N, CA, C and O atoms as a printed pandas DataFrame, in Angstrom:
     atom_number atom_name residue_name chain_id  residue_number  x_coord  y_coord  z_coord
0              1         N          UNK        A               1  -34.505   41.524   34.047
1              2        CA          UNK        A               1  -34.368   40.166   33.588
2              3         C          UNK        A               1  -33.647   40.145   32.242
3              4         O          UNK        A               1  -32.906   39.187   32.020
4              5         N          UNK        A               2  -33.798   41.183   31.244
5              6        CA          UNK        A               2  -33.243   41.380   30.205
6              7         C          UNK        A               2  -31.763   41.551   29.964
7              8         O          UNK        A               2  -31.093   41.356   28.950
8              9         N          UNK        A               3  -31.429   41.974   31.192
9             10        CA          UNK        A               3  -30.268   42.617   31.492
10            11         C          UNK        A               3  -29.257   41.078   31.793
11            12         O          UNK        A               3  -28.226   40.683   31.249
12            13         N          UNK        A               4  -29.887   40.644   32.614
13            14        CA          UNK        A               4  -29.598   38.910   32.693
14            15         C          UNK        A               4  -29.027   38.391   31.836
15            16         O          UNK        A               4  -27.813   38.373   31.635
16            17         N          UNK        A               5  -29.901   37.895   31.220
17            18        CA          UNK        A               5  -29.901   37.501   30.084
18            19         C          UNK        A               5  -28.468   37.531   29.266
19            20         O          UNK        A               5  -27.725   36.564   29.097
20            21         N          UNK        A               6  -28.228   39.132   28.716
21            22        CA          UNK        A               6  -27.477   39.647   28.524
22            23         C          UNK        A               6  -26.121   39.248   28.632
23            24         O          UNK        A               6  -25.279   38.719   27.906
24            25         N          UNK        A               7  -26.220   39.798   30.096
25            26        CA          UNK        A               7  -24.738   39.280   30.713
26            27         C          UNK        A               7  -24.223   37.964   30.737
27            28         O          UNK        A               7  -23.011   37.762   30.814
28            29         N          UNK        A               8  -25.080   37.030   30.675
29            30        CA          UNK        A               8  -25.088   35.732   30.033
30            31         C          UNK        A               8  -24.527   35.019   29.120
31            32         O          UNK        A               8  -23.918   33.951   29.060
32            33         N          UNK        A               9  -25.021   36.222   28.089
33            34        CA          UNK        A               9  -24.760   36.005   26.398
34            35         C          UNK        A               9  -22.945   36.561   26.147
35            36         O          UNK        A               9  -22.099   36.004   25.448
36            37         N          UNK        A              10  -22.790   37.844   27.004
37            38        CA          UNK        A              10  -21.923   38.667   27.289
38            39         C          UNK        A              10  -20.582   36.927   27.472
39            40         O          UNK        A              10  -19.767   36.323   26.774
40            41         N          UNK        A              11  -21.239   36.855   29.028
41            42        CA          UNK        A              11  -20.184   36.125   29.776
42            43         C          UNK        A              11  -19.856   34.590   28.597
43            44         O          UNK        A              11  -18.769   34.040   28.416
44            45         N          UNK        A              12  -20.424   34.438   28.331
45            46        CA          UNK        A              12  -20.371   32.737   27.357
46            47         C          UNK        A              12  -19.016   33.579   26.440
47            48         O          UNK        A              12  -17.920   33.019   26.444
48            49         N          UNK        A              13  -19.150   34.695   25.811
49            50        CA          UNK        A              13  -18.920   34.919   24.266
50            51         C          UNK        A              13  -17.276   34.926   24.938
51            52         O          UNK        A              13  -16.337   34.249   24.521
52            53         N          UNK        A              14  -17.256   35.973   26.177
53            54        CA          UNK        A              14  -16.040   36.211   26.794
54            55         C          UNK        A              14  -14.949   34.756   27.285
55            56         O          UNK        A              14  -13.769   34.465   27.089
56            57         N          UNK        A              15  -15.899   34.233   27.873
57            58        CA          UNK        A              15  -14.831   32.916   28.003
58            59         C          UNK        A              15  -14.501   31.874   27.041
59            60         O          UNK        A              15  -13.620   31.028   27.196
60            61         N          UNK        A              16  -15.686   32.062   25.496
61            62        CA          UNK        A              16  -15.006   31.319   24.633
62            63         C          UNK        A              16  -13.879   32.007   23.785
63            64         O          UNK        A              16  -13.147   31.399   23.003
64            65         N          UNK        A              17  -13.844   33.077   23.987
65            66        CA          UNK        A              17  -12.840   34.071   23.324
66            67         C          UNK        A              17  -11.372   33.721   24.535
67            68         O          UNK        A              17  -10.247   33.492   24.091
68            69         N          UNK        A              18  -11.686   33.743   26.097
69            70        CA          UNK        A              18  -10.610   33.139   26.456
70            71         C          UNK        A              18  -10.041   32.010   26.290
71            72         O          UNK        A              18   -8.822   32.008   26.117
72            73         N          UNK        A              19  -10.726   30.847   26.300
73            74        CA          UNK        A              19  -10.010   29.230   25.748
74            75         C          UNK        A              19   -9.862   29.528   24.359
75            76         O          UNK        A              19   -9.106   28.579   24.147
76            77         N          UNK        A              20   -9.948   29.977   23.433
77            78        CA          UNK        A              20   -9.222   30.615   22.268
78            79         C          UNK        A              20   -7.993   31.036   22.060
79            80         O          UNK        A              20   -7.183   30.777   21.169
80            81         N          UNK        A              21   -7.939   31.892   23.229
81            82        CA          UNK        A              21   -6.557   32.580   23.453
82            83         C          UNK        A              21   -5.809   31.658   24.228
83            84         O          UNK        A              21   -4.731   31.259   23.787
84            85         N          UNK        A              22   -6.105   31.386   24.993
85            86        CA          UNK        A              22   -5.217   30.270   25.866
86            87         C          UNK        A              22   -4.978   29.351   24.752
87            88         O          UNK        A              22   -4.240   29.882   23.922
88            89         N          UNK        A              23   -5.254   28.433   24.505
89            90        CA          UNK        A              23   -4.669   27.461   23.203
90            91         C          UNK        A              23   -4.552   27.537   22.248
91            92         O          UNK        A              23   -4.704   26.684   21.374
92            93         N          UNK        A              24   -4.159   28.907   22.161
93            94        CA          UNK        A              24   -2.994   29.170   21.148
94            95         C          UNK        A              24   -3.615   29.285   19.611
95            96         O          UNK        A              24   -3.068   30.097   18.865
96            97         N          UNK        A              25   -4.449   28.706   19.233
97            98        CA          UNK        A              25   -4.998   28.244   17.827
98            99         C          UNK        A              25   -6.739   28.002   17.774
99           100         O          UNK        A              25   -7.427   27.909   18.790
100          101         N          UNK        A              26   -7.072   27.952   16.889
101          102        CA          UNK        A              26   -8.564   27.709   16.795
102          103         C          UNK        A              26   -8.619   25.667   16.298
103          104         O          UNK        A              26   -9.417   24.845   16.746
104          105         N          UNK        A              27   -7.500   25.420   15.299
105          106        CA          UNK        A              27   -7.312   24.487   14.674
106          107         C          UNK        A              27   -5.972   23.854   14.390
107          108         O          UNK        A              27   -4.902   24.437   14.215
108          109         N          UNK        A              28   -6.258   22.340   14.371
109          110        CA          UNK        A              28   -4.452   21.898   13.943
110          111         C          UNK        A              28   -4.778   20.717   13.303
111          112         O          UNK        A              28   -5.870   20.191   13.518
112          113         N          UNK        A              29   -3.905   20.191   12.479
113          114        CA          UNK        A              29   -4.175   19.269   11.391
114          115         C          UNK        A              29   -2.770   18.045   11.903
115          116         O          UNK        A              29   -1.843   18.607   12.487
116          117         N          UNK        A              30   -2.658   16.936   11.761
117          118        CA          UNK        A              30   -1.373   15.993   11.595
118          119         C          UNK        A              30   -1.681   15.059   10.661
119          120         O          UNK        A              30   -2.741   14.599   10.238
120          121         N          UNK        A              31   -0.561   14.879   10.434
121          122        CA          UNK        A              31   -0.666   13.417    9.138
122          123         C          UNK        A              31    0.337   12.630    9.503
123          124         O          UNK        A              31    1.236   13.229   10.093
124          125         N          UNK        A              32    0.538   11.117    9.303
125          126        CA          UNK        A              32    0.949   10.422    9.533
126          127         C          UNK        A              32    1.657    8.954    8.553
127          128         O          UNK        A              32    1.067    7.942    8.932
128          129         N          UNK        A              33    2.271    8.760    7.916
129          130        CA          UNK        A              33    2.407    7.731    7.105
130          131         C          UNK        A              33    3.722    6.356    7.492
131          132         O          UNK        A              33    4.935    6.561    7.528
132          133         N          UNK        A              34    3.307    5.547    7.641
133          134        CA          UNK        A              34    4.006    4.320    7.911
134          135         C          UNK        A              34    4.043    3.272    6.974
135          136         O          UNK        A              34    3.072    2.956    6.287
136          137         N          UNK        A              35    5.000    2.797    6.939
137          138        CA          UNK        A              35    5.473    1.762    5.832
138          139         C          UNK        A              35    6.120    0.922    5.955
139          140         O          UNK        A              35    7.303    1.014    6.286
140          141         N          UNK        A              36    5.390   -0.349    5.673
141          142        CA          UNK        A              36    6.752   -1.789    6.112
142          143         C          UNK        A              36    6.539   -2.613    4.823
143          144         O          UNK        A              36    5.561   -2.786    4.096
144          145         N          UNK        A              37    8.145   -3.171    4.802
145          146        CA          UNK        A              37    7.593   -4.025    3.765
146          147         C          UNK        A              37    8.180   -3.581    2.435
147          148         O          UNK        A              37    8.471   -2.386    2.390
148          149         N          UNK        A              38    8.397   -4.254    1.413
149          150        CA          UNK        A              38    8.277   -3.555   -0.038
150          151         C          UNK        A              38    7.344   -4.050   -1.158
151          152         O          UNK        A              38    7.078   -5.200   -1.510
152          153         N          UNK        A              39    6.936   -2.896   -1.603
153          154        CA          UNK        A              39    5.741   -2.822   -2.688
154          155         C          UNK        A              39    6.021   -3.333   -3.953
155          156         O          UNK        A              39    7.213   -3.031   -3.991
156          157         N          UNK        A              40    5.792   -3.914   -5.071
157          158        CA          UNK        A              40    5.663   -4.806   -6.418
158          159         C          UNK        A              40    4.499   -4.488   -6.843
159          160         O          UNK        A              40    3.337   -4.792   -6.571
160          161         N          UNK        A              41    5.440   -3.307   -8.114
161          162        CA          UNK        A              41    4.514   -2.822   -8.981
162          163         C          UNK        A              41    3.728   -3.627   -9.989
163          164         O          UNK        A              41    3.581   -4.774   -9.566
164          165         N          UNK        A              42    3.291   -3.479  -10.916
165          166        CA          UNK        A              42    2.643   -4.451  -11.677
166          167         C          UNK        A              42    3.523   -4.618  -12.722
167          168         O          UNK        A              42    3.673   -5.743  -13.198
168          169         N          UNK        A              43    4.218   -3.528  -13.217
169          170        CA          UNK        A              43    5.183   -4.224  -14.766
170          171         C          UNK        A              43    6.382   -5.013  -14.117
171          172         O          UNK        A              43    7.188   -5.688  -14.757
172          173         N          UNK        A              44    6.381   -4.826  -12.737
173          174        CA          UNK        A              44    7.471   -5.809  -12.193
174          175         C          UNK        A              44    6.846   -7.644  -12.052
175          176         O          UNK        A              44    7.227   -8.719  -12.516
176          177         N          UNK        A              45    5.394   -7.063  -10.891
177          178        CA          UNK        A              45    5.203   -8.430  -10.547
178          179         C          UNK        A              45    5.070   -9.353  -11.709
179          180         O          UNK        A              45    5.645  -10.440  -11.761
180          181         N          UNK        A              46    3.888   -8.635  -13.116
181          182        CA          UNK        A              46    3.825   -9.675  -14.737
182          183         C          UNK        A              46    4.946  -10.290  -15.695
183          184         O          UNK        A              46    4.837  -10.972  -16.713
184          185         N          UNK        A              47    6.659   -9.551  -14.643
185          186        CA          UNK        A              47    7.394  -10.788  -14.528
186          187         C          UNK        A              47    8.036  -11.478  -14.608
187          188         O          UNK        A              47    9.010  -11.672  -15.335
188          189         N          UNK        A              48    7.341  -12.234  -13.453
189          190        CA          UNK        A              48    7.874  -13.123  -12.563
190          191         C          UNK        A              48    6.518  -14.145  -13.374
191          192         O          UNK        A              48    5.314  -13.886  -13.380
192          193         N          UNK        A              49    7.148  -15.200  -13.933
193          194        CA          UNK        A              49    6.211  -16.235  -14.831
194          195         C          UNK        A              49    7.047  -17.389  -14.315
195          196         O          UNK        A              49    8.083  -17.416  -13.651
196          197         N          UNK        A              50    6.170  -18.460  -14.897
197          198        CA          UNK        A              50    6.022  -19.929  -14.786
198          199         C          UNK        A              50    7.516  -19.994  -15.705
199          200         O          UNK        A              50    7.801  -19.468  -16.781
200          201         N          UNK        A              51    8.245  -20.796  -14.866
201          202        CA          UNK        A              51    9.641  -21.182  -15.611
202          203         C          UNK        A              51   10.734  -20.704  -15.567
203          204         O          UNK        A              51   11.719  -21.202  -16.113
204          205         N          UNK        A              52   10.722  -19.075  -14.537
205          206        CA          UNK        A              52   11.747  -18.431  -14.185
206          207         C          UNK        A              52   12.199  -19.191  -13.370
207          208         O          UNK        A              52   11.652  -20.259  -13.097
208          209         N          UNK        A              53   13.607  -18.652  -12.672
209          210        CA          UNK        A              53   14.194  -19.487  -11.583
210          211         C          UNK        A              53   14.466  -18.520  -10.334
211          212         O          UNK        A              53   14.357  -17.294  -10.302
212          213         N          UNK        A              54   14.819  -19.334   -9.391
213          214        CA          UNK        A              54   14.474  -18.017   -7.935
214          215         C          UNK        A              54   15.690  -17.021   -8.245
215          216         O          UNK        A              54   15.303  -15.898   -7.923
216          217         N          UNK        A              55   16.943  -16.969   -8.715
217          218        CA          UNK        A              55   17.653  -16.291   -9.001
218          219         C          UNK        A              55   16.922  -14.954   -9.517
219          220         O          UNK        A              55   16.825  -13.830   -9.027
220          221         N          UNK        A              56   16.463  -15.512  -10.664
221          222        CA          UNK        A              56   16.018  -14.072  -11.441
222          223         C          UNK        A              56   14.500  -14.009  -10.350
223          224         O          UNK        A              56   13.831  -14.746  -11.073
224          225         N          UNK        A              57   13.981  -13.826   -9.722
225          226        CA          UNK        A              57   13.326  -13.574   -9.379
226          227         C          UNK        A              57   13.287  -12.816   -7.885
227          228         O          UNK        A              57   12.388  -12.114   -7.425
228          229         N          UNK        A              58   14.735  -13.245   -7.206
229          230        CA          UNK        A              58   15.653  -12.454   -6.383
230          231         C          UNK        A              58   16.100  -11.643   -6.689
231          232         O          UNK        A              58   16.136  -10.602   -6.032
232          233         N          UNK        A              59   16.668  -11.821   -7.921
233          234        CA          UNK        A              59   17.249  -10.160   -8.865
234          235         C          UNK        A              59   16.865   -9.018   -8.899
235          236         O          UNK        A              59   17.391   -7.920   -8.718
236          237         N          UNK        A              60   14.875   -9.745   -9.411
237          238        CA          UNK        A              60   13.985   -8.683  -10.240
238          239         C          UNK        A              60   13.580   -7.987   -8.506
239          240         O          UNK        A              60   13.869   -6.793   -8.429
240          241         N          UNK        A              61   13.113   -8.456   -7.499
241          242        CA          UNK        A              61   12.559   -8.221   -6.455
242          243         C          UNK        A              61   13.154   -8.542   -5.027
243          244         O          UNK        A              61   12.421   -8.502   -4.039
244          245         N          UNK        A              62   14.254   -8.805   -4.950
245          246        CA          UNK        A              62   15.007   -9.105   -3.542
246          247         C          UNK        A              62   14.529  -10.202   -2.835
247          248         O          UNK        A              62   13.793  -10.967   -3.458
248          249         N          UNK        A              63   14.788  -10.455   -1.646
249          250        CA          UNK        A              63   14.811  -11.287   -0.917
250          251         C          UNK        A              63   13.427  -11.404   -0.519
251          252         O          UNK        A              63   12.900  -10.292   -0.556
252          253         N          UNK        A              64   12.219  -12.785    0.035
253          254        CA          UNK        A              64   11.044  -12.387    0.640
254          255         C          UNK        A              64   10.937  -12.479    1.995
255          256         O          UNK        A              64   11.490  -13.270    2.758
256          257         N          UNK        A              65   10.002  -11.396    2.271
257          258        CA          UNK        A              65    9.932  -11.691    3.552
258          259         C          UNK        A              65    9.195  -12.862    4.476
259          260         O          UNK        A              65    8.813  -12.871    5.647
260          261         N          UNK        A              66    9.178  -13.636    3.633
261          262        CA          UNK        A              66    8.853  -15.001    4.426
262          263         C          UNK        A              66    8.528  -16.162    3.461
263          264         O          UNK        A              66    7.762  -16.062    2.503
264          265         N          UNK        A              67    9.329  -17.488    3.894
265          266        CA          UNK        A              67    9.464  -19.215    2.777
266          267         C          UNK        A              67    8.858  -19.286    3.356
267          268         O          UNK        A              67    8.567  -18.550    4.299
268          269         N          UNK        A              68    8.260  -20.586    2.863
269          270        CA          UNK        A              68    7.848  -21.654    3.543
270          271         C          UNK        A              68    7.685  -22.505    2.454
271          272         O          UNK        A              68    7.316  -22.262    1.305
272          273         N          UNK        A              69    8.159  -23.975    3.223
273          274        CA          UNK        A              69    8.092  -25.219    2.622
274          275         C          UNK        A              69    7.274  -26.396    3.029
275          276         O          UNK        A              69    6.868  -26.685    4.155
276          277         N          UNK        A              70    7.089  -27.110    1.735
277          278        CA          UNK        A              70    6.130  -27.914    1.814
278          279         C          UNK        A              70    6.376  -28.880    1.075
279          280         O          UNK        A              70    7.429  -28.715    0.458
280          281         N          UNK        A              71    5.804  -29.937    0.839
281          282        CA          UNK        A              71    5.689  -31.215    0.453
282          283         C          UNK        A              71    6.092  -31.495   -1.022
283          284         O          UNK        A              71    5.892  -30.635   -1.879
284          285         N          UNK        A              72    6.506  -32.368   -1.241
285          286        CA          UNK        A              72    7.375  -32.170   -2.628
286          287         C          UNK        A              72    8.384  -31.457   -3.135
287          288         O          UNK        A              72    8.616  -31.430   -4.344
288          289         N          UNK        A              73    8.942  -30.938   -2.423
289          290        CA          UNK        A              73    9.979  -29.807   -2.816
290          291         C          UNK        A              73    9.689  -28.986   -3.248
291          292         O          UNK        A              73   10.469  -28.258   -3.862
292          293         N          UNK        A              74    7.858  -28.644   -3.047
293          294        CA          UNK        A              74    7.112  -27.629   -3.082
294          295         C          UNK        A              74    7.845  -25.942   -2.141
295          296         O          UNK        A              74    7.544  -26.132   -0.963
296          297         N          UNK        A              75    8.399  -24.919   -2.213
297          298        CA          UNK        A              75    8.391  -23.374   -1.728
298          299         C          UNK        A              75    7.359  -22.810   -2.439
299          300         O          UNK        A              75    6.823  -23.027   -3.526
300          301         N          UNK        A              76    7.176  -21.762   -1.232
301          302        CA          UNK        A              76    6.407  -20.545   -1.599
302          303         C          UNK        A              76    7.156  -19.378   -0.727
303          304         O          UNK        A              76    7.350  -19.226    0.479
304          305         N          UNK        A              77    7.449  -18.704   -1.773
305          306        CA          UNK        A              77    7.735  -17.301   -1.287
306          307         C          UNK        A              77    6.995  -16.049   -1.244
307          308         O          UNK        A              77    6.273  -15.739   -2.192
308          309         N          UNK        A              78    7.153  -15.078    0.088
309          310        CA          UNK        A              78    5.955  -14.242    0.352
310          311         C          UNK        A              78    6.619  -12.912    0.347
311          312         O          UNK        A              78    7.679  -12.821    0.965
312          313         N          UNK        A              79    6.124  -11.820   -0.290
313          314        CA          UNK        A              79    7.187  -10.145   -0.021
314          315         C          UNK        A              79    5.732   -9.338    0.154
315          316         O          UNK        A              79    5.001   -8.996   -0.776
316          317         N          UNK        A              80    5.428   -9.059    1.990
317          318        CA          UNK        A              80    4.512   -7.903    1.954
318          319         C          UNK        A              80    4.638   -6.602    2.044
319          320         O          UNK        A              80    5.697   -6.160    2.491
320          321         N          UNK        A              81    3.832   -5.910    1.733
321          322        CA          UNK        A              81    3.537   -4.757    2.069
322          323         C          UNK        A              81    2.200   -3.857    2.574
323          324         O          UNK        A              81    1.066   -3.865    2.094
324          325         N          UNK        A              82    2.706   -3.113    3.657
325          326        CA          UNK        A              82    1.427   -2.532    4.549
326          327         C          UNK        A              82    1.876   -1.046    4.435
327          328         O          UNK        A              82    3.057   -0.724    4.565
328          329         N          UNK        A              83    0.746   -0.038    4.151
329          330        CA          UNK        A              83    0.986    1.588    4.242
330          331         C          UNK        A              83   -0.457    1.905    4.999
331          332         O          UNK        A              83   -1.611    1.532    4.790
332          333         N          UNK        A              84    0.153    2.753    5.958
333          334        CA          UNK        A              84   -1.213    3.106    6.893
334          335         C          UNK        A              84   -0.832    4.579    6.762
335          336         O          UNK        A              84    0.053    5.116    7.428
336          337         N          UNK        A              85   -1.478    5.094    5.973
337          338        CA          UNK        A              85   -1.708    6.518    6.268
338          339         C          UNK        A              85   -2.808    7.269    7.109
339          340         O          UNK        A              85   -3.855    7.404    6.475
340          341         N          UNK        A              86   -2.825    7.818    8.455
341          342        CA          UNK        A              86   -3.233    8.786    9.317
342          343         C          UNK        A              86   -3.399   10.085    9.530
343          344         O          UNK        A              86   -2.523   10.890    9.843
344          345         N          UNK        A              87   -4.707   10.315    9.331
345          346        CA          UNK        A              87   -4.324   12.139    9.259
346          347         C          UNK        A              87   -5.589   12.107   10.611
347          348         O          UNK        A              87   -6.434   11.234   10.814
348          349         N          UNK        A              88   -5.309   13.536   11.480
349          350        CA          UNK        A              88   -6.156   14.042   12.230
350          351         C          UNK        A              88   -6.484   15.480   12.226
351          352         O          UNK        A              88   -5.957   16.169   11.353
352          353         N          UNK        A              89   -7.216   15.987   13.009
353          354        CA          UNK        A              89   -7.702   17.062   12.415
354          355         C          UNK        A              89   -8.599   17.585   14.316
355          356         O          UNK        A              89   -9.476   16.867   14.796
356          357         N          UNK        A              90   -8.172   18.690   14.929
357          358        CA          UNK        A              90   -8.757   18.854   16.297
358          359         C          UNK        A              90   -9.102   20.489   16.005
359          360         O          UNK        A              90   -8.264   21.237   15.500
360          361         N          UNK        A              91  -10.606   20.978   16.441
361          362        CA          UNK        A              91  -10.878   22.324   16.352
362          363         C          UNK        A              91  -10.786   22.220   17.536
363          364         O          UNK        A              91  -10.702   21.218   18.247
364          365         N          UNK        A              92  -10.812   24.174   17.966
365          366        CA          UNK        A              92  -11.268   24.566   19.265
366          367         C          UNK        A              92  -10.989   23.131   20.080
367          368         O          UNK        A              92  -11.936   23.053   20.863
368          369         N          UNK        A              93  -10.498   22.459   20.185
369          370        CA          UNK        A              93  -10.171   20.833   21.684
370          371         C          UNK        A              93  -11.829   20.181   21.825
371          372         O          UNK        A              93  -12.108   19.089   22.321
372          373         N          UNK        A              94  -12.714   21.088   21.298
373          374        CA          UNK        A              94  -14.320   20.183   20.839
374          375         C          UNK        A              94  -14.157   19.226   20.451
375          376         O          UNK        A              94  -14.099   18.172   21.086
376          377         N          UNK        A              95  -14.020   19.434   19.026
377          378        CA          UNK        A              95  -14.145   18.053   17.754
378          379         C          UNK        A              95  -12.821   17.596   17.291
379          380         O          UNK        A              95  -11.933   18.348   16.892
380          381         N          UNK        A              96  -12.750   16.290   17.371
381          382        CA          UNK        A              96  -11.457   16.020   16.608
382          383         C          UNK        A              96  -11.821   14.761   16.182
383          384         O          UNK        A              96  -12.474   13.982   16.877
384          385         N          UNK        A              97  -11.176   14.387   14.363
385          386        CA          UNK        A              97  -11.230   13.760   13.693
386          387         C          UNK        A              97  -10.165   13.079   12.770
387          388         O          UNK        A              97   -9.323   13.473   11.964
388          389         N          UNK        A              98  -10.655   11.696   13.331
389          390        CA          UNK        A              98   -9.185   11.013   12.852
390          391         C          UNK        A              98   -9.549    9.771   11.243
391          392         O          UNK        A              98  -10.534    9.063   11.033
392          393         N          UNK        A              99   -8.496    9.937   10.546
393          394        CA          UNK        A              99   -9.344    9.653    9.386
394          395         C          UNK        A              99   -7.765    8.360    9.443
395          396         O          UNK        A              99   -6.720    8.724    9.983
396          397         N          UNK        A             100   -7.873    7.188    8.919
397          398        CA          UNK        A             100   -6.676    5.891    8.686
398          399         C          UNK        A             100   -6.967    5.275    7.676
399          400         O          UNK        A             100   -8.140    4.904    7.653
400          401         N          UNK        A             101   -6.346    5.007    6.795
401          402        CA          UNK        A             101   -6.182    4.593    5.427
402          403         C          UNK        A             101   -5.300    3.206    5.768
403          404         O          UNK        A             101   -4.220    3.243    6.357
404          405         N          UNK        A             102   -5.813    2.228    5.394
405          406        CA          UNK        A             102   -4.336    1.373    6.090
406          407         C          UNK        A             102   -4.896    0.422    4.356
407          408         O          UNK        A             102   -5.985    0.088    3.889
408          409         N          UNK        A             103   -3.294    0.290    3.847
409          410        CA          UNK        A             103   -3.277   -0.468    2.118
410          411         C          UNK        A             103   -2.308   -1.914    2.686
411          412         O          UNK        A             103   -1.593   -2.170    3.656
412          413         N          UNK        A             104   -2.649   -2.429    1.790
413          414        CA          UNK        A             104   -1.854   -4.133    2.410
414          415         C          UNK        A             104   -1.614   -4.902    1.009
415          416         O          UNK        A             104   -2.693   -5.018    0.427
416          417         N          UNK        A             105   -0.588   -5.437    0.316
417          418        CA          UNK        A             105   -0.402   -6.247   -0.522
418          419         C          UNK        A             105    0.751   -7.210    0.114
419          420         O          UNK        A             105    1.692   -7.033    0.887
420          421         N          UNK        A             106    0.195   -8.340   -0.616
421          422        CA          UNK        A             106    1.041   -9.537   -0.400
422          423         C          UNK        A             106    1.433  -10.744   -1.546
423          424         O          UNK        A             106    1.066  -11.917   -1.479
424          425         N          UNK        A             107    1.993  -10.339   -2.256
425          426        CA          UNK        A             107    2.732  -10.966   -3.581
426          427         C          UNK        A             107    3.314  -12.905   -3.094
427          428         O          UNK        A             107    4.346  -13.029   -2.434
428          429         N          UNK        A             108    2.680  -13.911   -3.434
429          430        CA          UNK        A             108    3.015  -14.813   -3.327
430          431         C          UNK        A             108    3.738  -15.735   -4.609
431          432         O          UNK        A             108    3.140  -15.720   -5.685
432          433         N          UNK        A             109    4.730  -16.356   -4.525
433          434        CA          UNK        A             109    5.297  -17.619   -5.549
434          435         C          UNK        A             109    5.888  -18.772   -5.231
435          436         O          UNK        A             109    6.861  -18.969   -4.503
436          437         N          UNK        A             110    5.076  -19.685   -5.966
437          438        CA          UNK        A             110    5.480  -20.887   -5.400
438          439         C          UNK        A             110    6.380  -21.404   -6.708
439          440         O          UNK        A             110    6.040  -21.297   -7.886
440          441         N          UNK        A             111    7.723  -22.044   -6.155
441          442        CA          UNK        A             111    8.734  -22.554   -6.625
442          443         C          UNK        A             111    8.844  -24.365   -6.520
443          444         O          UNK        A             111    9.092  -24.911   -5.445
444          445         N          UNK        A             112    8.705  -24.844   -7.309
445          446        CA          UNK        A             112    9.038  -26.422   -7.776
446          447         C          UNK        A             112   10.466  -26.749   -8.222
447          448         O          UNK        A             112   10.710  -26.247   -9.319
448          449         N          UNK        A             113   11.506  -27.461   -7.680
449          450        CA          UNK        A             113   12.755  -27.506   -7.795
450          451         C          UNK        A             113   13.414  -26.397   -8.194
451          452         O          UNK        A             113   14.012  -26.420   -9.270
452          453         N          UNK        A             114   13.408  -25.020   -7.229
453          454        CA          UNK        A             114   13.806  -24.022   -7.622
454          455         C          UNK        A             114   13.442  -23.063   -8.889
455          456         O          UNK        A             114   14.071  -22.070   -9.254
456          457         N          UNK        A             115   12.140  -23.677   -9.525
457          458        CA          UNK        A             115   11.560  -23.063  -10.633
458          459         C          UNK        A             115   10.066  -22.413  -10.001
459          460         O          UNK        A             115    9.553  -22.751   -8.935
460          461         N          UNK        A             116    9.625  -21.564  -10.805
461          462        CA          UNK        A             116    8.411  -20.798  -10.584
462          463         C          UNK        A             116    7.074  -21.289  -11.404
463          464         O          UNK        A             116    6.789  -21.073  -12.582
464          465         N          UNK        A             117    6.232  -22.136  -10.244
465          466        CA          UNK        A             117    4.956  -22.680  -10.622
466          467         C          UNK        A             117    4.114  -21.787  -10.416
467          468         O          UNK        A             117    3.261  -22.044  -11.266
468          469         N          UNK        A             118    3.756  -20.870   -9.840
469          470        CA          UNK        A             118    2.539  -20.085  -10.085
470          471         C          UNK        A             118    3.084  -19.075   -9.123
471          472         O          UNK        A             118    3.918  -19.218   -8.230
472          473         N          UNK        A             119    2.228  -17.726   -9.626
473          474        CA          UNK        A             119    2.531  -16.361   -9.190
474          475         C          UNK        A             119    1.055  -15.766   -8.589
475          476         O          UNK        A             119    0.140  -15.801   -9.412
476          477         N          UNK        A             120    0.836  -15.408   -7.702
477          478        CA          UNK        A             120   -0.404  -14.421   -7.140
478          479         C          UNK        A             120   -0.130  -13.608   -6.116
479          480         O          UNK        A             120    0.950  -13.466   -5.543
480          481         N          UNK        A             121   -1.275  -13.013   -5.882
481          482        CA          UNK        A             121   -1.687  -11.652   -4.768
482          483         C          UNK        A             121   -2.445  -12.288   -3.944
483          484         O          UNK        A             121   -3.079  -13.294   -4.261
484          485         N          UNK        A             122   -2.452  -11.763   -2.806
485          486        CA          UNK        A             122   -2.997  -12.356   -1.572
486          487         C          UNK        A             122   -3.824  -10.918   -1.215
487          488         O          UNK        A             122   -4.511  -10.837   -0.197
């Protein structure tokens, strides 16, 4: 019965030593980073103040990615940004672990006859 046993312990150790060898690796790591959008640092976004005009404010930061208008000759202009960073991580084809970081800013300004009434973050 001992002997059993044994061969048991034997046979397990042997075939995890074969799916070892067959795939090549014990471990593998990936990372992943995606980016849309452009980012507005802070000595940039502090500015963009009350009284600039969209010119300089196109200058300082380009075009946004999305107007919209409203009532009074009220604009608001929107420039986002999204970064999703992904990393994974698979041992032995057992365990695998996926870790996502996902960052999001969204810089808003609203413009009154082509002038800049208020500045925020969304």
């Amino acid at each position: 019965m001992k002997s059993s046993h044994h061969f048991r312990i034997i046979s397990l150790l042997l075939a995890g030593l074969l799916v070892m060898g067959l795939t090549g690796c014990i471990a593998t790591k990936s990372s992943n980073v995606n980016i849309a959008g452009k980012t507005i640092p802070d000595d940039v976004y502090t500015q963009i103040q009350s009284g600039k005009s969209k010119d300089f404010v196109v200058g300082l930061i380009g075009e946004p990615f999305k107007k919209t208008t409203g009532d009074a000759g009220i604009e608001v202009w929107r420039w986002n940004y999204s970064e999703t960073n992904t990393s994974a991580r698979t041992i032995m084809i057992l365990y695998v672990e996926v870790h996502r970081v996902n960052t999001t800013q969204t810089v808003a300004v609203e413009f009154k006859d082509g002038i800049v009434t208020k500045v925020w973050r969304e």
